[in-house]
XYZ file of C-alpha atoms in Angstrom:
112
model
C 69.226 75.300 231.170
C 70.195 78.086 233.540
C 70.359 77.483 237.225
C 68.242 80.500 238.298
C 65.094 82.177 236.875
C 66.935 85.545 236.821
C 70.066 84.223 235.250
C 70.166 86.772 232.436
C 69.885 89.755 234.870
C 72.554 88.208 237.169
C 74.818 87.619 234.175
C 74.467 91.243 233.011
C 75.161 92.423 236.472
C 78.292 90.351 236.922
C 79.453 91.287 233.414
C 79.331 94.941 234.510
C 81.863 94.257 237.252
C 84.484 93.259 234.607
C 86.163 94.635 231.661
C 86.803 92.778 228.406
C 90.049 93.304 226.517
C 90.549 91.780 223.106
C 94.156 91.380 221.814
C 94.796 90.466 218.199
C 98.102 88.918 217.200
C 98.936 89.588 213.576
C 101.658 86.906 213.205
C 99.312 83.999 214.192
C 96.053 85.741 213.117
C 94.578 84.866 216.457
C 92.446 86.738 218.901
C 92.627 86.503 222.679
C 89.875 87.804 224.911
C 90.748 88.602 228.552
C 88.175 89.247 231.211
C 89.546 91.597 233.839
C 87.695 92.132 237.094
C 87.034 95.706 238.111
C 88.792 97.227 241.151
C 85.853 96.867 243.580
C 85.358 93.198 242.672
C 89.235 92.588 242.914
C 89.181 94.207 246.399
C 86.360 91.908 247.447
C 88.265 88.847 246.182
C 91.416 89.884 248.016
C 89.459 90.316 251.250
C 87.840 86.940 250.706
C 91.281 85.386 250.097
C 92.627 86.884 253.292
C 89.823 85.463 255.312
C 90.321 82.036 253.812
C 94.095 82.226 254.548
C 93.369 83.233 258.226
C 90.912 80.283 258.568
C 93.317 77.797 257.074
C 96.047 78.969 259.633
C 93.771 77.378 262.259
C 93.833 74.012 260.554
C 95.082 72.248 263.715
C 92.143 73.627 265.659
C 89.526 72.958 263.061
C 90.419 69.421 262.160
C 89.408 67.312 259.165
C 86.209 69.228 258.513
C 88.089 72.492 257.790
C 86.537 72.937 254.393
C 82.951 72.763 255.755
C 83.942 75.173 258.545
C 85.566 77.666 256.025
C 82.562 77.617 253.735
C 80.021 78.114 256.623
C 82.225 80.785 258.167
C 82.421 82.748 254.917
C 78.678 82.342 254.111
C 77.781 83.737 257.527
C 80.354 86.578 257.535
C 78.086 89.654 257.503
C 80.787 92.219 256.631
C 81.887 90.184 253.633
C 78.363 89.694 252.556
C 77.557 93.425 252.961
C 80.710 94.303 250.942
C 79.510 92.059 248.185
C 76.034 93.386 248.091
C 77.304 97.000 248.036
C 79.522 96.164 244.981
C 76.565 94.482 243.163
C 74.121 97.275 243.831
C 76.587 100.068 242.797
C 77.803 98.379 239.576
C 74.807 98.966 237.396
C 71.132 100.168 237.315
C 69.888 96.486 237.400
C 67.994 95.807 240.517
C 68.292 92.502 242.302
C 66.544 91.395 245.446
C 68.258 90.100 248.535
C 67.456 86.510 247.431
C 69.271 86.920 244.150
C 72.230 88.714 245.715
C 72.479 85.884 248.219
C 72.395 83.279 245.472
C 75.313 84.992 243.704
C 77.219 85.438 246.969
C 76.820 81.801 247.852
C 77.997 80.734 244.323
C 81.052 82.939 244.636
C 81.990 81.483 247.988
C 81.314 77.934 246.901
C 83.382 78.251 243.708
C 86.265 79.987 245.554
């Protein structure tokens, strides 16, 4: 069972942010499929990573609850959230509401 009622729409949208490359090896008769994120999504992930690194540099100040602090800080970061929504809305003609965009954003942050 899918975790969200609009799972198919979200899946299509996220799929449009990536490129699929299939490589076939003749010697072994095998096929490898690589999913490569697009430049906008890659830029978003690099920005996310830089924020996480900056937060972890403050580990002495933040103490043992650093992971909760990092997650909460990223979830409430309005510029990061806006960057993500802009990428989602410009990637395809599929329309998602703020609730669905927020759902995907929260999952990306949680997984990272």
